[in-house]
Amino acid sequence: MEEQKKIRDKWLHLRLDETEYQLLLKQFRKTTEPHLSKYARKILLGQPMIGKLRNESLQEIIFTLSKLQKDLNGIGNNYNQMVHKLHLASNAAHVKIWMDAYEKERENMEQSIRIIRDYIEKTAEKWLR
């Protein structure tokens, strides 16, 4: 049997002045709750809430690693396209052109890998202090 969905059909109207509303929003933003109504309901019913822990160094690491991942994905896509075109090439001139392009992409990839390695080493130093 299907579990019955809880229907909230009772309304509670609450009036706040601008200062109170801004204070409520400020407190709401410090939690993991996605909706203000759910946050207010938990406050009124005395239910526990999870606060956000902001670790700026971790956010910086995640941002940088996601950018590096995007760069590496682009290089990988370029490499796959080059290999595919190389397989389709019929004469030596095309092969020479694609080998030159391959060499440039390989250098880009090696540089990206060096950047990632350096970044990971720097991050490890920060975290192991």
Tab-separated table of N, CA, C and O in Angstrom:
chain	number	residue	atom	x	y	z
A	1	MET	N	0.834	-1.197	0.000
A	1	MET	CA	0.000	0.000	0.000
A	1	MET	C	0.870	1.249	0.000
A	1	MET	O	1.931	1.275	0.596
A	2	GLU	N	0.349	2.265	-0.644
A	2	GLU	CA	1.064	3.531	-0.668
A	2	GLU	C	0.923	4.238	0.672
A	2	GLU	O	-0.142	4.228	1.287
A	3	GLU	N	2.032	4.840	1.082
A	3	GLU	CA	1.998	5.618	2.310
A	3	GLU	C	1.296	6.940	2.011
A	3	GLU	O	1.555	7.577	0.993
A	4	GLN	N	0.379	7.342	2.879
A	4	GLN	CA	-0.349	8.581	2.632
A	4	GLN	C	0.555	9.778	2.834
A	4	GLN	O	1.330	9.844	3.788
A	5	LYS	N	0.460	10.709	1.890
A	5	LYS	CA	1.256	11.927	1.964
A	5	LYS	C	0.647	12.858	3.014
A	5	LYS	O	-0.571	13.036	3.072
A	6	LYS	N	1.526	13.426	3.819
A	6	LYS	CA	1.068	14.342	4.860
A	6	LYS	C	0.683	15.672	4.201
A	6	LYS	O	1.511	16.307	3.550
A	7	ILE	N	-0.556	16.052	4.353
A	7	ILE	CA	-1.052	17.290	3.745
A	7	ILE	C	-1.059	18.383	4.806
A	7	ILE	O	-1.676	18.227	5.874
A	8	ARG	N	-0.423	19.462	4.497
A	8	ARG	CA	-0.395	20.610	5.413
A	8	ARG	C	-1.442	21.602	4.927
A	8	ARG	O	-1.198	22.347	3.981
A	9	ASP	N	-2.591	21.585	5.576
A	9	ASP	CA	-3.672	22.459	5.141
A	9	ASP	C	-4.016	23.531	6.180
A	9	ASP	O	-4.974	24.260	6.033
A	10	LYS	N	-3.230	23.640	7.226
A	10	LYS	CA	-3.426	24.672	8.250
A	10	LYS	C	-2.416	25.793	8.016
A	10	LYS	O	-1.251	25.561	7.722
A	11	TRP	N	-2.900	26.999	8.125
A	11	TRP	CA	-2.050	28.167	7.882
A	11	TRP	C	-1.766	28.883	9.188
A	11	TRP	O	-2.623	28.984	10.051
A	12	LEU	N	-0.550	29.391	9.297
A	12	LEU	CA	-0.166	30.234	10.415
A	12	LEU	C	0.395	31.516	9.811
A	12	LEU	O	1.416	31.485	9.116
A	13	HIS	N	-0.278	32.600	10.038
A	13	HIS	CA	0.176	33.888	9.497
A	13	HIS	C	0.999	34.592	10.571
A	13	HIS	O	0.591	34.672	11.722
A	14	LEU	N	2.121	35.097	10.168
A	14	LEU	CA	3.036	35.732	11.098
A	14	LEU	C	3.518	37.035	10.486
A	14	LEU	O	3.981	37.055	9.343
A	15	ARG	N	3.423	38.094	11.220
A	15	ARG	CA	3.862	39.391	10.708
A	15	ARG	C	5.179	39.774	11.378
A	15	ARG	O	5.334	39.669	12.583
A	16	LEU	N	6.124	40.224	10.551
A	16	LEU	CA	7.436	40.650	11.029
A	16	LEU	C	7.755	42.017	10.452
A	16	LEU	O	7.324	42.342	9.341
A	17	ASP	N	8.524	42.801	11.196
A	17	ASP	CA	9.019	44.031	10.576
A	17	ASP	C	10.288	43.695	9.794
A	17	ASP	O	10.769	42.556	9.816
A	18	GLU	N	10.816	44.651	9.072
A	18	GLU	CA	11.959	44.399	8.182
A	18	GLU	C	13.179	43.886	8.953
A	18	GLU	O	13.860	42.968	8.507
A	19	THR	N	13.447	44.436	10.131
A	19	THR	CA	14.592	44.015	10.930
A	19	THR	C	14.439	42.564	11.372
A	19	THR	O	15.384	41.773	11.272
A	20	GLU	N	13.256	42.215	11.843
A	20	GLU	CA	13.011	40.843	12.272
A	20	GLU	C	13.138	39.868	11.097
A	20	GLU	O	13.701	38.783	11.235
A	21	TYR	N	12.594	40.274	9.960
A	21	TYR	CA	12.653	39.415	8.775
A	21	TYR	C	14.094	39.196	8.330
A	21	TYR	O	14.493	38.074	8.005
A	22	GLN	N	14.898	40.249	8.331
A	22	GLN	CA	16.306	40.127	7.937
A	22	GLN	C	17.069	39.238	8.922
A	22	GLN	O	17.932	38.451	8.523
A	23	LEU	N	16.750	39.365	10.202
A	23	LEU	CA	17.376	38.512	11.217
A	23	LEU	C	16.996	37.044	10.992
A	23	LEU	O	17.844	36.151	11.071
A	24	LEU	N	15.720	36.805	10.674
A	24	LEU	CA	15.258	35.453	10.382
A	24	LEU	C	15.994	34.881	9.167
A	24	LEU	O	16.464	33.751	9.183
A	25	LEU	N	16.127	35.689	8.113
A	25	LEU	CA	16.842	35.237	6.912
A	25	LEU	C	18.312	34.956	7.206
A	25	LEU	O	18.875	33.979	6.696
A	26	LYS	N	18.913	35.795	8.033
A	26	LYS	CA	20.324	35.606	8.389
A	26	LYS	C	20.516	34.275	9.110
A	26	LYS	O	21.443	33.521	8.804
A	27	GLN	N	19.630	33.966	10.050
A	27	GLN	CA	19.711	32.698	10.776
A	27	GLN	C	19.414	31.519	9.846
A	27	GLN	O	20.043	30.473	9.948
A	28	PHE	N	18.450	31.700	8.952
A	28	PHE	CA	18.082	30.653	7.994
A	28	PHE	C	19.260	30.290	7.097
A	28	PHE	O	19.516	29.119	6.826
A	29	ARG	N	20.020	31.274	6.657
A	29	ARG	CA	21.165	31.030	5.762
A	29	ARG	C	22.305	30.284	6.448
A	29	ARG	O	23.171	29.737	5.782
A	30	LYS	N	22.300	30.260	7.755
A	30	LYS	CA	23.343	29.543	8.501
A	30	LYS	C	23.041	28.049	8.627
A	30	LYS	O	23.803	27.319	9.231
A	31	THR	N	21.906	27.613	8.073
A	31	THR	CA	21.523	26.204	8.185
A	31	THR	C	21.577	25.534	6.818
A	31	THR	O	21.786	26.183	5.799
A	32	THR	N	21.340	24.241	6.831
A	32	THR	CA	21.313	23.479	5.584
A	32	THR	C	19.908	23.367	5.014
A	32	THR	O	19.720	22.716	3.992
A	33	GLU	N	18.934	23.982	5.652
A	33	GLU	CA	17.546	23.900	5.177
A	33	GLU	C	17.404	24.613	3.832
A	33	GLU	O	17.854	25.735	3.671
A	34	PRO	N	16.744	23.951	2.869
A	34	PRO	CA	16.601	24.565	1.548
A	34	PRO	C	15.440	25.560	1.456
A	34	PRO	O	15.426	26.411	0.575
A	35	HIS	N	14.456	25.458	2.358
A	35	HIS	CA	13.266	26.307	2.267
A	35	HIS	C	13.018	27.027	3.583
A	35	HIS	O	13.099	26.418	4.663
A	36	LEU	N	12.663	28.299	3.480
A	36	LEU	CA	12.398	29.110	4.660
A	36	LEU	C	11.211	28.554	5.448
A	36	LEU	O	11.230	28.532	6.680
A	37	SER	N	10.182	28.077	4.758
A	37	SER	CA	9.006	27.544	5.462
A	37	SER	C	9.370	26.308	6.291
A	37	SER	O	8.901	26.147	7.428
A	38	LYS	N	10.209	25.454	5.745
A	38	LYS	CA	10.630	24.259	6.481
A	38	LYS	C	11.482	24.658	7.686
A	38	LYS	O	11.356	24.089	8.771
A	39	TYR	N	12.336	25.656	7.499
A	39	TYR	CA	13.159	26.171	8.595
A	39	TYR	C	12.271	26.718	9.710
A	39	TYR	O	12.442	26.381	10.889
A	40	ALA	N	11.288	27.550	9.344
A	40	ALA	CA	10.398	28.153	10.341
A	40	ALA	C	9.596	27.074	11.065
A	40	ALA	O	9.389	27.146	12.276
A	41	ARG	N	9.132	26.070	10.338
A	41	ARG	CA	8.374	24.975	10.941
A	41	ARG	C	9.226	24.250	11.980
A	41	ARG	O	8.767	23.937	13.079
A	42	LYS	N	10.484	23.988	11.640
A	42	LYS	CA	11.370	23.306	12.593
A	42	LYS	C	11.616	24.157	13.833
A	42	LYS	O	11.670	23.644	14.953
A	43	ILE	N	11.780	25.456	13.632
A	43	ILE	CA	11.984	26.359	14.778
A	43	ILE	C	10.755	26.326	15.690
A	43	ILE	O	10.873	26.160	16.906
A	44	LEU	N	9.574	26.480	15.095
A	44	LEU	CA	8.346	26.529	15.887
A	44	LEU	C	8.062	25.211	16.604
A	44	LEU	O	7.529	25.205	17.717
A	45	LEU	N	8.417	24.100	15.990
A	45	LEU	CA	8.140	22.792	16.585
A	45	LEU	C	9.306	22.268	17.426
A	45	LEU	O	9.242	21.153	17.950
A	46	GLY	N	10.370	23.054	17.531
A	46	GLY	CA	11.497	22.681	18.371
A	46	GLY	C	12.289	21.497	17.848
A	46	GLY	O	12.892	20.765	18.635
A	47	GLN	N	12.282	21.300	16.540
A	47	GLN	CA	13.031	20.187	15.954
A	47	GLN	C	14.482	20.596	15.735
A	47	GLN	O	14.781	21.772	15.524
A	48	PRO	N	15.391	19.621	15.765
A	48	PRO	CA	16.815	19.952	15.571
A	48	PRO	C	17.114	20.368	14.134
A	48	PRO	O	16.440	19.936	13.202
A	49	MET	N	18.115	21.217	13.998
A	49	MET	CA	18.541	21.688	12.685
A	49	MET	C	20.042	21.531	12.539
A	49	MET	O	20.766	21.589	13.524
A	50	ILE	N	20.471	21.374	11.323
A	50	ILE	CA	21.901	21.238	11.040
A	50	ILE	C	22.421	22.570	10.532
A	50	ILE	O	21.908	23.117	9.558
A	51	GLY	N	23.430	23.091	11.198
A	51	GLY	CA	24.046	24.334	10.760
A	51	GLY	C	25.102	24.073	9.712
A	51	GLY	O	25.642	22.979	9.599
A	52	LYS	N	25.370	25.075	8.914
A	52	LYS	CA	26.408	24.954	7.885
A	52	LYS	C	27.764	25.206	8.516
A	52	LYS	O	27.934	26.119	9.310
A	53	LEU	N	28.713	24.391	8.138
A	53	LEU	CA	30.097	24.639	8.528
A	53	LEU	C	30.820	25.093	7.278
A	53	LEU	O	30.866	24.363	6.290
A	54	ARG	N	31.349	26.276	7.310
A	54	ARG	CA	32.000	26.814	6.123
A	54	ARG	C	33.496	26.704	6.287
A	54	ARG	O	34.092	27.354	7.130
A	55	ASN	N	34.083	25.880	5.473
A	55	ASN	CA	35.518	25.692	5.475
A	55	ASN	C	36.039	26.297	4.175
A	55	ASN	O	35.980	25.681	3.119
A	56	GLU	N	36.514	27.538	4.255
A	56	GLU	CA	36.896	28.266	3.049
A	56	GLU	C	38.074	27.628	2.326
A	56	GLU	O	38.132	27.628	1.103
A	57	SER	N	39.019	27.065	3.061
A	57	SER	CA	40.155	26.434	2.394
A	57	SER	C	39.694	25.201	1.623
A	57	SER	O	40.177	24.934	0.526
A	58	LEU	N	38.734	24.467	2.180
A	58	LEU	CA	38.196	23.307	1.476
A	58	LEU	C	37.415	23.738	0.233
A	58	LEU	O	37.509	23.105	-0.817
A	59	GLN	N	36.669	24.845	0.330
A	59	GLN	CA	35.938	25.356	-0.828
A	59	GLN	C	36.906	25.762	-1.933
A	59	GLN	O	36.658	25.523	-3.109
A	60	GLU	N	38.018	26.387	-1.556
A	60	GLU	CA	39.024	26.789	-2.536
A	60	GLU	C	39.622	25.557	-3.227
A	60	GLU	O	39.799	25.547	-4.446
A	61	ILE	N	39.883	24.521	-2.451
A	61	ILE	CA	40.438	23.285	-3.011
A	61	ILE	C	39.449	22.666	-3.997
A	61	ILE	O	39.827	22.283	-5.105
A	62	ILE	N	38.190	22.577	-3.603
A	62	ILE	CA	37.175	21.979	-4.467
A	62	ILE	C	37.028	22.789	-5.750
A	62	ILE	O	36.935	22.227	-6.845
A	63	PHE	N	37.008	24.114	-5.636
A	63	PHE	CA	36.886	24.971	-6.820
A	63	PHE	C	38.062	24.750	-7.771
A	63	PHE	O	37.884	24.568	-8.980
A	64	THR	N	39.264	24.744	-7.238
A	64	THR	CA	40.453	24.574	-8.067
A	64	THR	C	40.496	23.189	-8.703
A	64	THR	O	40.782	23.057	-9.897
A	65	LEU	N	40.191	22.155	-7.924
A	65	LEU	CA	40.205	20.807	-8.480
A	65	LEU	C	39.133	20.622	-9.549
A	65	LEU	O	39.362	19.938	-10.552
A	66	SER	N	37.970	21.244	-9.368
A	66	SER	CA	36.928	21.109	-10.395
A	66	SER	C	37.345	21.829	-11.680
A	66	SER	O	37.083	21.344	-12.784
A	67	LYS	N	38.044	22.965	-11.546
A	67	LYS	CA	38.548	23.658	-12.729
A	67	LYS	C	39.606	22.805	-13.431
A	67	LYS	O	39.594	22.671	-14.659
A	68	LEU	N	40.495	22.209	-12.666
A	68	LEU	CA	41.517	21.347	-13.248
A	68	LEU	C	40.899	20.125	-13.912
A	68	LEU	O	41.341	19.693	-14.986
A	69	GLN	N	39.857	19.580	-13.298
A	69	GLN	CA	39.177	18.431	-13.892
A	69	GLN	C	38.544	18.819	-15.224
A	69	GLN	O	38.623	18.073	-16.198
A	70	LYS	N	37.957	19.996	-15.282
A	70	LYS	CA	37.348	20.474	-16.532
A	70	LYS	C	38.419	20.636	-17.610
A	70	LYS	O	38.208	20.252	-18.771
A	71	ASP	N	39.562	21.187	-17.244
A	71	ASP	CA	40.673	21.343	-18.202
A	71	ASP	C	41.147	19.985	-18.712
A	71	ASP	O	41.358	19.800	-19.912
A	72	LEU	N	41.319	19.046	-17.798
A	72	LEU	CA	41.779	17.713	-18.209
A	72	LEU	C	40.745	17.001	-19.083
A	72	LEU	O	41.110	16.303	-20.034
A	73	ASN	N	39.462	17.189	-18.787
A	73	ASN	CA	38.427	16.599	-19.633
A	73	ASN	C	38.504	17.158	-21.047
A	73	ASN	O	38.355	16.417	-22.017
A	74	GLY	N	38.733	18.468	-21.162
A	74	GLY	CA	38.865	19.080	-22.477
A	74	GLY	C	40.063	18.532	-23.232
A	74	GLY	O	39.974	18.224	-24.435
A	75	ILE	N	41.174	18.376	-22.542
A	75	ILE	CA	42.381	17.826	-23.181
A	75	ILE	C	42.124	16.378	-23.608
A	75	ILE	O	42.500	15.971	-24.706
A	76	GLY	N	41.468	15.610	-22.755
A	76	GLY	CA	41.154	14.222	-23.092
A	76	GLY	C	40.247	14.130	-24.309
A	76	GLY	O	40.454	13.281	-25.189
A	77	ASN	N	39.254	15.016	-24.387
A	77	ASN	CA	38.370	15.030	-25.554
A	77	ASN	C	39.147	15.367	-26.823
A	77	ASN	O	38.949	14.737	-27.869
A	78	ASN	N	40.015	16.369	-26.738
A	78	ASN	CA	40.835	16.736	-27.900
A	78	ASN	C	41.706	15.554	-28.330
A	78	ASN	O	41.835	15.267	-29.527
A	79	TYR	N	42.288	14.891	-27.370
A	79	TYR	CA	43.153	13.750	-27.667
A	79	TYR	C	42.364	12.639	-28.360
A	79	TYR	O	42.808	12.080	-29.370
A	80	ASN	N	41.187	12.333	-27.841
A	80	ASN	CA	40.355	11.295	-28.460
A	80	ASN	C	39.970	11.654	-29.890
A	80	ASN	O	39.971	10.799	-30.778
A	81	GLN	N	39.643	12.921	-30.124
A	81	GLN	CA	39.299	13.357	-31.480
A	81	GLN	C	40.497	13.226	-32.413
A	81	GLN	O	40.359	12.803	-33.568
A	82	MET	N	41.672	13.565	-31.921
A	82	MET	CA	42.870	13.464	-32.754
A	82	MET	C	43.179	12.018	-33.105
A	82	MET	O	43.505	11.710	-34.251
A	83	VAL	N	43.068	11.130	-32.146
A	83	VAL	CA	43.335	9.718	-32.416
A	83	VAL	C	42.325	9.181	-33.427
A	83	VAL	O	42.692	8.456	-34.365
A	84	HIS	N	41.069	9.569	-33.276
A	84	HIS	CA	40.041	9.131	-34.220
A	84	HIS	C	40.360	9.625	-35.636
A	84	HIS	O	40.297	8.855	-36.612
A	85	LYS	N	40.717	10.885	-35.774
A	85	LYS	CA	41.049	11.436	-37.092
A	85	LYS	C	42.328	10.821	-37.646
A	85	LYS	O	42.466	10.640	-38.852
A	86	LEU	N	43.251	10.489	-36.773
A	86	LEU	CA	44.487	9.849	-37.216
A	86	LEU	C	44.194	8.476	-37.817
A	86	LEU	O	44.777	8.101	-38.834
A	87	HIS	N	43.259	7.763	-37.205
A	87	HIS	CA	42.884	6.455	-37.743
A	87	HIS	C	42.202	6.576	-39.109
A	87	HIS	O	42.296	5.668	-39.936
A	88	LEU	N	41.529	7.715	-39.325
A	88	LEU	CA	40.839	7.917	-40.600
A	88	LEU	C	41.762	8.489	-41.678
A	88	LEU	O	41.400	8.479	-42.855
A	89	ALA	N	42.938	9.002	-41.269
A	89	ALA	CA	43.854	9.620	-42.236
A	89	ALA	C	44.385	8.570	-43.210
A	89	ALA	O	44.739	7.458	-42.832
A	90	SER	N	44.433	8.966	-44.473
A	90	SER	CA	44.824	7.994	-45.502
A	90	SER	C	46.231	8.207	-46.040
A	90	SER	O	46.850	7.277	-46.534
A	91	ASN	N	46.750	9.419	-45.940
A	91	ASN	CA	48.091	9.619	-46.497
A	91	ASN	C	49.057	10.165	-45.439
A	91	ASN	O	48.660	10.585	-44.356
A	92	ALA	N	50.313	10.170	-45.785
A	92	ALA	CA	51.377	10.541	-44.848
A	92	ALA	C	51.295	12.009	-44.432
A	92	ALA	O	51.653	12.353	-43.304
A	93	ALA	N	50.826	12.886	-45.318
A	93	ALA	CA	50.725	14.308	-44.992
A	93	ALA	C	49.736	14.523	-43.835
A	93	ALA	O	50.004	15.297	-42.909
A	94	HIS	N	48.600	13.821	-43.905
A	94	HIS	CA	47.623	13.940	-42.823
A	94	HIS	C	48.182	13.395	-41.509
A	94	HIS	O	47.971	13.974	-40.443
A	95	VAL	N	48.896	12.305	-41.610
A	95	VAL	CA	49.484	11.709	-40.414
A	95	VAL	C	50.481	12.681	-39.784
A	95	VAL	O	50.502	12.855	-38.560
A	96	LYS	N	51.299	13.350	-40.597
A	96	LYS	CA	52.287	14.317	-40.092
A	96	LYS	C	51.591	15.478	-39.385
A	96	LYS	O	52.003	15.883	-38.290
A	97	ILE	N	50.509	15.995	-39.985
A	97	ILE	CA	49.769	17.105	-39.369
A	97	ILE	C	49.203	16.680	-38.016
A	97	ILE	O	49.330	17.397	-37.025
A	98	TRP	N	48.618	15.491	-37.974
A	98	TRP	CA	48.014	15.035	-36.730
A	98	TRP	C	49.055	14.668	-35.679
A	98	TRP	O	48.811	14.831	-34.487
A	99	MET	N	50.212	14.228	-36.091
A	99	MET	CA	51.276	13.939	-35.128
A	99	MET	C	51.772	15.231	-34.481
A	99	MET	O	52.057	15.259	-33.284
A	100	ASP	N	51.860	16.308	-35.278
A	100	ASP	CA	52.237	17.604	-34.712
A	100	ASP	C	51.190	18.079	-33.698
A	100	ASP	O	51.530	18.574	-32.622
A	101	ALA	N	49.915	17.930	-34.058
A	101	ALA	CA	48.841	18.334	-33.150
A	101	ALA	C	48.867	17.480	-31.881
A	101	ALA	O	48.658	17.976	-30.770
A	102	TYR	N	49.137	16.190	-32.060
A	102	TYR	CA	49.224	15.287	-30.912
A	102	TYR	C	50.319	15.743	-29.954
A	102	TYR	O	50.143	15.746	-28.737
A	103	GLU	N	51.456	16.134	-30.520
A	103	GLU	CA	52.585	16.568	-29.693
A	103	GLU	C	52.205	17.795	-28.867
A	103	GLU	O	52.532	17.891	-27.674
A	104	LYS	N	51.488	18.748	-29.474
A	104	LYS	CA	51.047	19.950	-28.746
A	104	LYS	C	50.087	19.570	-27.618
A	104	LYS	O	50.194	20.088	-26.494
A	105	GLU	N	49.146	18.682	-27.908
A	105	GLU	CA	48.192	18.259	-26.876
A	105	GLU	C	48.884	17.501	-25.745
A	105	GLU	O	48.532	17.642	-24.584
A	106	ARG	N	49.873	16.706	-26.093
A	106	ARG	CA	50.617	15.971	-25.076
A	106	ARG	C	51.339	16.942	-24.148
A	106	ARG	O	51.352	16.778	-22.926
A	107	GLU	N	51.927	18.002	-24.717
A	107	GLU	CA	52.593	19.019	-23.898
A	107	GLU	C	51.590	19.717	-22.979
A	107	GLU	O	51.890	19.965	-21.804
A	108	ASN	N	50.391	20.044	-23.506
A	108	ASN	CA	49.347	20.661	-22.673
A	108	ASN	C	48.955	19.743	-21.523
A	108	ASN	O	48.789	20.183	-20.388
A	109	MET	N	48.813	18.465	-21.835
A	109	MET	CA	48.425	17.506	-20.814
A	109	MET	C	49.510	17.385	-19.743
A	109	MET	O	49.218	17.368	-18.546
A	110	GLU	N	50.761	17.319	-20.166
A	110	GLU	CA	51.853	17.221	-19.194
A	110	GLU	C	51.907	18.458	-18.309
A	110	GLU	O	52.136	18.351	-17.097
A	111	GLN	N	51.677	19.631	-18.899
A	111	GLN	CA	51.680	20.859	-18.106
A	111	GLN	C	50.522	20.842	-17.100
A	111	GLN	O	50.699	21.201	-15.935
A	112	SER	N	49.335	20.403	-17.532
A	112	SER	CA	48.194	20.320	-16.611
A	112	SER	C	48.474	19.344	-15.486
A	112	SER	O	48.141	19.601	-14.329
A	113	ILE	N	49.092	18.239	-15.800
A	113	ILE	CA	49.428	17.256	-14.772
A	113	ILE	C	50.433	17.837	-13.785
A	113	ILE	O	50.324	17.624	-12.575
A	114	ARG	N	51.411	18.597	-14.281
A	114	ARG	CA	52.374	19.260	-13.383
A	114	ARG	C	51.658	20.239	-12.456
A	114	ARG	O	51.944	20.308	-11.258
A	115	ILE	N	50.711	21.011	-13.023
A	115	ILE	CA	49.964	21.980	-12.214
A	115	ILE	C	49.182	21.253	-11.124
A	115	ILE	O	49.179	21.662	-9.959
A	116	ILE	N	48.533	20.167	-11.499
A	116	ILE	CA	47.762	19.390	-10.518
A	116	ILE	C	48.681	18.838	-9.436
A	116	ILE	O	48.370	18.919	-8.245
A	117	ARG	N	49.809	18.282	-9.837
A	117	ARG	CA	50.750	17.718	-8.872
A	117	ARG	C	51.235	18.796	-7.912
A	117	ARG	O	51.255	18.598	-6.688
A	118	ASP	N	51.614	19.973	-8.450
A	118	ASP	CA	52.076	21.065	-7.591
A	118	ASP	C	50.973	21.517	-6.632
A	118	ASP	O	51.227	21.771	-5.449
A	119	TYR	N	49.759	21.622	-7.151
A	119	TYR	CA	48.650	22.065	-6.314
A	119	TYR	C	48.377	21.060	-5.194
A	119	TYR	O	48.157	21.442	-4.040
A	120	ILE	N	48.409	19.794	-5.524
A	120	ILE	CA	48.180	18.764	-4.505
A	120	ILE	C	49.277	18.802	-3.449
A	120	ILE	O	49.004	18.674	-2.247
A	121	GLU	N	50.520	19.016	-3.862
A	121	GLU	CA	51.616	19.112	-2.892
A	121	GLU	C	51.428	20.311	-1.972
A	121	GLU	O	51.607	20.201	-0.754
A	122	LYS	N	51.054	21.474	-2.542
A	122	LYS	CA	50.836	22.666	-1.723
A	122	LYS	C	49.671	22.449	-0.748
A	122	LYS	O	49.745	22.828	0.409
A	123	THR	N	48.613	21.831	-1.249
A	123	THR	CA	47.445	21.570	-0.403
A	123	THR	C	47.814	20.604	0.720
A	123	THR	O	47.393	20.796	1.866
A	124	ALA	N	48.566	19.590	0.400
A	124	ALA	CA	48.981	18.626	1.433
A	124	ALA	C	49.808	19.323	2.503
A	124	ALA	O	49.646	19.053	3.697
A	125	GLU	N	50.683	20.234	2.099
A	125	GLU	CA	51.494	20.971	3.081
A	125	GLU	C	50.598	21.775	4.015
A	125	GLU	O	50.812	21.809	5.232
A	126	LYS	N	49.578	22.461	3.471
A	126	LYS	CA	48.665	23.255	4.292
A	126	LYS	C	47.920	22.384	5.285
A	126	LYS	O	47.772	22.726	6.452
A	127	TRP	N	47.411	21.248	4.804
A	127	TRP	CA	46.577	20.405	5.647
A	127	TRP	C	47.376	19.621	6.679
A	127	TRP	O	46.854	19.239	7.713
A	128	LEU	N	48.648	19.383	6.409
A	128	LEU	CA	49.454	18.589	7.331
A	128	LEU	C	50.189	19.432	8.360
A	128	LEU	O	50.921	18.897	9.173
A	129	ARG	N	49.995	20.716	8.347
A	129	ARG	CA	50.642	21.581	9.344
A	129	ARG	C	50.101	21.341	10.711
A	129	ARG	O	49.019	21.074	10.990
